[in-house]
XYZ file of C-alpha atoms in Angstrom:
159
model
C -11.395 17.665 24.322
C -8.952 19.993 26.025
C -6.324 17.455 26.981
C -6.621 16.038 23.152
C -5.647 19.749 21.853
C -2.734 19.976 24.607
C -1.467 16.496 23.488
C -1.500 17.537 20.018
C 0.185 21.054 20.613
C 2.827 19.323 22.822
C 3.299 16.616 20.160
C 3.968 19.327 17.298
C 6.269 21.086 19.586
C 8.267 18.052 19.813
C 8.324 17.551 16.076
C 9.368 20.970 15.421
C 12.264 20.548 18.024
C 13.501 17.579 16.690
C 14.496 19.667 13.164
C 13.446 19.332 9.635
C 16.535 16.926 8.678
C 15.589 14.226 10.974
C 12.194 14.087 9.514
C 13.407 13.850 5.874
C 16.208 11.116 6.851
C 13.353 8.714 8.282
C 12.859 5.976 5.891
C 9.318 4.304 6.263
C 7.865 1.130 4.199
C 5.566 2.079 1.373
C 2.687 -0.217 2.782
C 2.953 0.665 6.454
C 1.476 3.866 7.858
C 3.903 5.685 10.408
C 2.947 4.615 13.992
C 2.605 8.355 14.948
C -0.088 9.027 12.210
C -2.107 5.916 12.656
C -5.168 7.788 13.972
C -7.077 9.868 11.359
C -7.856 12.690 13.341
C -4.341 13.441 13.892
C -3.338 15.438 10.854
C -0.163 17.554 10.472
C -0.267 21.198 9.795
C 0.591 22.057 6.123
C 2.866 24.484 4.861
C 1.886 27.406 2.919
C 1.911 26.497 -0.679
C 1.859 22.823 0.044
C -0.816 20.635 -1.606
C -2.412 17.587 -0.258
C -1.395 15.853 -3.491
C 2.106 16.455 -4.304
C 2.620 13.995 -7.106
C -0.022 16.179 -9.403
C 2.176 19.262 -8.443
C 5.118 17.504 -9.326
C 4.178 16.202 -12.426
C 3.951 19.376 -14.195
C 7.693 19.656 -14.742
C 7.504 16.539 -16.979
C 7.426 16.803 -20.519
C 4.373 15.608 -22.241
C 6.256 12.419 -23.395
C 7.241 11.918 -19.760
C 3.928 12.554 -18.632
C 2.616 9.983 -20.677
C 5.052 7.470 -19.548
C 4.598 8.528 -15.823
C 0.585 8.107 -16.071
C 1.019 4.622 -17.920
C 3.408 3.543 -15.447
C 1.080 4.816 -12.410
C -1.811 3.185 -13.852
C -0.138 -0.168 -14.298
C 0.770 0.014 -10.626
C -2.922 0.696 -9.493
C -4.079 -2.281 -11.812
C -1.343 -4.697 -10.450
C -2.149 -3.796 -7.117
C -6.011 -4.493 -7.737
C -5.300 -7.713 -9.547
C -2.896 -8.825 -6.663
C -5.771 -8.136 -4.066
C -8.040 -10.462 -6.046
C -5.547 -13.141 -6.319
C -5.040 -12.837 -2.557
C -8.529 -13.001 -1.737
C -9.117 -15.872 -3.918
C -6.209 -17.939 -2.570
C -7.356 -16.887 1.161
C -10.945 -18.042 0.261
C -9.721 -21.250 -0.934
C -7.428 -21.824 2.096
C -10.589 -20.952 4.473
C -12.405 -23.600 2.703
C -9.580 -26.346 3.575
C -9.283 -25.372 6.968
C -12.963 -25.261 7.637
C -12.891 -28.781 6.213
C -10.279 -29.974 8.336
C -11.937 -28.602 11.137
C -15.394 -30.404 10.241
C -13.365 -33.574 10.169
C -11.668 -32.935 13.510
C -15.081 -32.456 15.022
C -16.207 -35.713 13.700
C -18.525 -34.373 10.818
C -18.949 -36.194 7.744
C -18.033 -33.990 4.526
C -20.025 -35.013 1.662
C -19.416 -32.701 -1.075
C -15.690 -31.758 -0.714
C -14.961 -28.807 -3.119
C -11.278 -28.439 -1.527
C -8.605 -29.389 -4.078
C -4.746 -29.124 -3.075
C -3.846 -28.662 -6.709
C -6.023 -25.750 -7.109
C -4.650 -24.123 -3.724
C -1.031 -24.609 -5.002
C -1.998 -22.998 -8.490
C -3.820 -20.109 -6.566
C -0.868 -19.639 -4.481
C 1.265 -19.434 -7.381
C -0.863 -16.927 -9.057
C -0.798 -14.819 -6.103
C 2.815 -14.858 -5.436
C 3.236 -13.923 -9.432
C 1.006 -10.991 -8.780
C 2.732 -9.789 -5.831
C 5.906 -9.973 -7.591
C 4.866 -7.692 -10.288
C 3.499 -5.359 -8.061
C 6.942 -5.253 -6.658
C 8.462 -4.685 -9.866
C 6.236 -2.252 -11.196
C 6.577 -0.151 -7.993
C 10.231 -0.450 -8.261
C 10.503 0.890 -12.029
C 8.046 3.647 -11.155
C 10.306 4.726 -8.214
C 13.459 4.612 -10.400
C 11.259 6.653 -13.056
C 10.726 9.233 -10.522
C 13.955 9.362 -9.302
C 15.745 9.901 -12.544
C 13.406 12.871 -12.995
C 13.853 14.409 -9.606
C 10.340 13.633 -8.345
C 9.304 12.214 -4.797
C 7.334 8.755 -4.846
C 4.227 8.429 -3.207
C 2.095 5.463 -3.191
C -0.987 5.840 -5.577
C -4.292 4.549 -4.284
C -6.407 1.836 -5.395
C -9.319 3.371 -7.095
């Protein structure tokens, strides 16, 4: 336990020595966690007055009109991500069916009720790709909106 605390103290000292500007300049892809924070029990200390959800604190500066637009765009992103996840799962399930049937054939087993259809797989793949593109587009528009209004983008969670 003490070695873990010593490690965290040492790591915190290293981060503080790197300088604040170096931390701000680093860019990290939205969908990938930062490698140094991959463990859930490692949490960076928060500065005084800093909240865990910076987006809600930032939103207070928007007018009512822009607040509604922001909420709508954020909701659209969450819904698009949910749909893309469902499409991916559906496509992967069909691809699993294909591979399990190919495996059965390779093992010499006979397949009586083949439910795999290549046309269905293509259709599911196209739907998944379209849903992924929509997520990218909606995320891009939300980022630009937030940039125009001086807000920092944070990826909304799926509900």
